[in-house]
Short mmCIF file of N, CA and C in Angstrom, two decimals:
data_model
loop_
_atom_site.label_atom_id
_atom_site.label_comp_id
_atom_site.label_asym_id
_atom_site.label_seq_id
_atom_site.Cartn_x
_atom_site.Cartn_y
_atom_site.Cartn_z
N GLY F 18 -18.83 60.46 8.44
CA GLY F 18 -18.82 61.33 7.31
C GLY F 18 -19.91 60.96 6.33
N SER F 19 -20.01 61.75 5.37
CA SER F 19 -21.01 61.56 4.33
C SER F 19 -20.55 60.50 3.33
N ALA F 20 -21.48 59.70 2.84
CA ALA F 20 -21.16 58.67 1.87
C ALA F 20 -21.06 59.25 0.46
N TRP F 21 -21.58 60.43 0.25
CA TRP F 21 -21.57 61.05 -1.08
C TRP F 21 -20.41 62.04 -1.17
N ILE F 22 -19.52 61.78 -2.10
CA ILE F 22 -18.37 62.65 -2.31
C ILE F 22 -18.45 63.17 -3.74
N GLN F 23 -18.18 64.44 -3.92
CA GLN F 23 -18.16 65.00 -5.27
C GLN F 23 -16.80 64.75 -5.90
N PHE F 24 -16.82 64.09 -7.04
CA PHE F 24 -15.59 63.88 -7.79
C PHE F 24 -15.52 64.89 -8.92
N SER F 25 -14.31 65.20 -9.31
CA SER F 25 -14.10 66.11 -10.42
C SER F 25 -14.52 65.43 -11.72
N VAL F 26 -14.94 66.22 -12.67
CA VAL F 26 -15.34 65.70 -13.98
C VAL F 26 -14.14 65.06 -14.67
N ALA F 27 -12.94 65.48 -14.34
CA ALA F 27 -11.74 64.94 -14.97
C ALA F 27 -11.62 63.43 -14.74
N TYR F 28 -12.05 62.94 -13.59
CA TYR F 28 -12.01 61.49 -13.34
C TYR F 28 -12.88 60.75 -14.35
N TYR F 29 -14.06 61.28 -14.62
CA TYR F 29 -14.96 60.63 -15.55
C TYR F 29 -14.43 60.70 -16.98
N ILE F 30 -13.80 61.81 -17.33
CA ILE F 30 -13.23 61.94 -18.68
C ILE F 30 -12.13 60.92 -18.87
N TYR F 31 -11.23 60.77 -17.88
CA TYR F 31 -10.18 59.77 -17.98
C TYR F 31 -10.76 58.36 -18.07
N ALA F 32 -11.82 58.10 -17.33
CA ALA F 32 -12.44 56.77 -17.38
C ALA F 32 -13.04 56.51 -18.75
N LEU F 33 -13.70 57.49 -19.34
CA LEU F 33 -14.28 57.30 -20.67
C LEU F 33 -13.22 57.12 -21.73
N ILE F 34 -12.14 57.87 -21.64
CA ILE F 34 -11.04 57.70 -22.61
C ILE F 34 -10.42 56.32 -22.46
N PHE F 35 -10.23 55.88 -21.22
CA PHE F 35 -9.67 54.55 -21.00
C PHE F 35 -10.57 53.47 -21.59
N LEU F 36 -11.86 53.56 -21.33
CA LEU F 36 -12.79 52.56 -21.87
C LEU F 36 -12.82 52.56 -23.39
N ALA F 37 -12.78 53.73 -23.99
CA ALA F 37 -12.80 53.81 -25.45
C ALA F 37 -11.58 53.13 -26.05
N PHE F 38 -10.40 53.40 -25.51
CA PHE F 38 -9.19 52.81 -26.08
C PHE F 38 -9.03 51.36 -25.67
N ASP F 39 -9.58 50.98 -24.54
CA ASP F 39 -9.53 49.58 -24.13
C ASP F 39 -10.36 48.71 -25.07
N VAL F 40 -11.53 49.19 -25.44
CA VAL F 40 -12.37 48.46 -26.38
C VAL F 40 -11.71 48.41 -27.76
N ASP F 41 -11.08 49.50 -28.16
CA ASP F 41 -10.40 49.51 -29.46
C ASP F 41 -9.25 48.51 -29.50
N VAL F 42 -8.56 48.34 -28.40
CA VAL F 42 -7.46 47.37 -28.35
C VAL F 42 -8.00 45.95 -28.48
N LEU F 43 -9.21 45.72 -27.97
CA LEU F 43 -9.81 44.39 -28.11
C LEU F 43 -10.03 44.02 -29.57
N TYR F 44 -10.23 45.00 -30.43
CA TYR F 44 -10.39 44.72 -31.84
C TYR F 44 -9.09 44.26 -32.50
N LEU F 45 -7.97 44.54 -31.88
CA LEU F 45 -6.69 44.14 -32.45
C LEU F 45 -6.35 42.67 -32.17
N PHE F 46 -6.95 42.07 -31.16
CA PHE F 46 -6.64 40.67 -30.84
C PHE F 46 -7.04 39.70 -31.96
N PRO F 47 -8.23 39.79 -32.53
CA PRO F 47 -8.55 38.87 -33.63
C PRO F 47 -7.63 39.04 -34.84
N VAL F 48 -7.21 40.26 -35.08
CA VAL F 48 -6.30 40.50 -36.19
C VAL F 48 -4.95 39.84 -35.91
N ALA F 49 -4.49 39.93 -34.69
CA ALA F 49 -3.22 39.30 -34.34
C ALA F 49 -3.31 37.78 -34.45
N LEU F 50 -4.44 37.21 -34.08
CA LEU F 50 -4.61 35.76 -34.20
C LEU F 50 -4.71 35.33 -35.65
N ALA F 51 -5.23 36.18 -36.50
CA ALA F 51 -5.37 35.84 -37.92
C ALA F 51 -4.03 35.82 -38.64
N TYR F 52 -3.01 36.42 -38.07
CA TYR F 52 -1.70 36.46 -38.74
C TYR F 52 -1.03 35.09 -38.77
N ASN F 53 -1.52 34.14 -38.01
CA ASN F 53 -0.95 32.79 -38.07
C ASN F 53 -1.19 32.14 -39.42
N LYS F 54 -2.24 32.55 -40.11
CA LYS F 54 -2.59 31.93 -41.38
C LYS F 54 -1.86 32.56 -42.55
N GLY F 55 -1.30 33.69 -42.36
CA GLY F 55 -0.58 34.34 -43.45
C GLY F 55 -0.53 35.84 -43.22
N PHE F 56 0.44 36.45 -43.82
CA PHE F 56 0.63 37.88 -43.66
C PHE F 56 0.45 38.54 -45.02
N PHE F 57 -0.58 39.37 -45.10
CA PHE F 57 -0.84 40.07 -46.34
C PHE F 57 -0.66 41.56 -46.13
N ILE F 58 -0.15 42.24 -47.14
CA ILE F 58 0.12 43.67 -47.02
C ILE F 58 -1.17 44.46 -46.80
N ARG F 59 -2.28 43.97 -47.35
CA ARG F 59 -3.56 44.64 -47.17
C ARG F 59 -3.97 44.65 -45.69
N ASP F 60 -3.75 43.52 -45.01
CA ASP F 60 -4.06 43.44 -43.58
C ASP F 60 -3.19 44.40 -42.78
N PHE F 61 -1.93 44.49 -43.15
CA PHE F 61 -1.03 45.40 -42.45
C PHE F 61 -1.47 46.85 -42.65
N ILE F 62 -1.88 47.20 -43.84
CA ILE F 62 -2.34 48.56 -44.11
C ILE F 62 -3.60 48.87 -43.31
N GLU F 63 -4.49 47.91 -43.18
CA GLU F 63 -5.71 48.12 -42.38
C GLU F 63 -5.36 48.38 -40.92
N ILE F 64 -4.40 47.65 -40.40
CA ILE F 64 -3.99 47.85 -39.00
C ILE F 64 -3.35 49.22 -38.83
N VAL F 65 -2.51 49.61 -39.79
CA VAL F 65 -1.86 50.92 -39.70
C VAL F 65 -2.91 52.03 -39.74
N ILE F 66 -3.92 51.89 -40.57
CA ILE F 66 -4.99 52.90 -40.63
C ILE F 66 -5.76 52.93 -39.31
N PHE F 67 -6.06 51.77 -38.75
CA PHE F 67 -6.78 51.69 -37.48
C PHE F 67 -5.99 52.36 -36.36
N ILE F 68 -4.72 52.03 -36.25
CA ILE F 68 -3.89 52.63 -35.20
C ILE F 68 -3.67 54.12 -35.47
N GLY F 69 -3.62 54.50 -36.73
CA GLY F 69 -3.51 55.92 -37.08
C GLY F 69 -4.71 56.72 -36.62
N ILE F 70 -5.90 56.15 -36.80
CA ILE F 70 -7.11 56.84 -36.34
C ILE F 70 -7.11 56.97 -34.82
N LEU F 71 -6.67 55.91 -34.13
CA LEU F 71 -6.56 56.00 -32.67
C LEU F 71 -5.56 57.08 -32.26
N SER F 72 -4.45 57.15 -32.97
CA SER F 72 -3.44 58.16 -32.67
C SER F 72 -3.98 59.56 -32.90
N LEU F 73 -4.74 59.74 -33.97
CA LEU F 73 -5.34 61.04 -34.21
C LEU F 73 -6.31 61.44 -33.10
N ALA F 74 -7.03 60.47 -32.56
CA ALA F 74 -7.94 60.76 -31.46
C ALA F 74 -7.18 61.21 -30.22
N ILE F 75 -6.05 60.57 -29.95
CA ILE F 75 -5.24 60.98 -28.80
C ILE F 75 -4.68 62.38 -29.00
N VAL F 76 -4.18 62.66 -30.19
CA VAL F 76 -3.63 63.99 -30.47
C VAL F 76 -4.72 65.05 -30.38
N TYR F 77 -5.90 64.74 -30.88
CA TYR F 77 -7.02 65.69 -30.80
C TYR F 77 -7.38 65.99 -29.34
N ALA F 78 -7.49 64.94 -28.53
CA ALA F 78 -7.81 65.14 -27.12
C ALA F 78 -6.70 65.92 -26.41
N TRP F 79 -5.47 65.64 -26.75
CA TRP F 79 -4.34 66.33 -26.13
C TRP F 79 -4.38 67.82 -26.47
N ARG F 80 -4.62 68.14 -27.74
CA ARG F 80 -4.66 69.55 -28.14
C ARG F 80 -5.86 70.29 -27.55
N LYS F 81 -6.94 69.57 -27.29
CA LYS F 81 -8.11 70.19 -26.66
C LYS F 81 -7.89 70.42 -25.17
N GLY F 82 -6.80 69.86 -24.62
CA GLY F 82 -6.50 70.06 -23.21
C GLY F 82 -7.18 69.08 -22.29
N VAL F 83 -7.61 67.94 -22.82
CA VAL F 83 -8.31 66.96 -22.00
C VAL F 83 -7.38 66.33 -20.97
N PHE F 84 -6.12 66.19 -21.30
CA PHE F 84 -5.19 65.50 -20.41
C PHE F 84 -4.53 66.42 -19.39
N THR F 85 -4.83 67.70 -19.40
CA THR F 85 -4.27 68.60 -18.39
C THR F 85 -5.15 68.55 -17.14
N TRP F 86 -4.51 68.34 -16.04
CA TRP F 86 -5.21 68.20 -14.78
C TRP F 86 -5.29 69.57 -14.11
N GLN F 87 -6.51 70.04 -13.87
CA GLN F 87 -6.70 71.34 -13.25
C GLN F 87 -6.84 71.16 -11.75
N LYS F 88 -6.17 72.01 -11.00
CA LYS F 88 -6.26 71.93 -9.54
C LYS F 88 -7.60 72.49 -9.07
N ARG F 89 -8.12 71.83 -8.04
CA ARG F 89 -9.38 72.30 -7.46
C ARG F 89 -9.12 73.52 -6.58
N ARG F 90 -10.08 74.37 -6.53
CA ARG F 90 -9.92 75.58 -5.71
C ARG F 90 -10.48 75.38 -4.34
#
């Protein structure tokens, strides 16, 4: 058979979304390690805003129909 296979664009979109959120989660690790030194309400508010922005991105993508899988014809 042929070594070249055409993949649907949906695979690449899922990969890009995964990479974007995977990198964003990496930003939360230093914040979690910093909590050993003390817990301040300002830090908590910053984390809530960060996660809120991520949540808004997921909702936006969902409403745009990015997560709906279309069958190939």
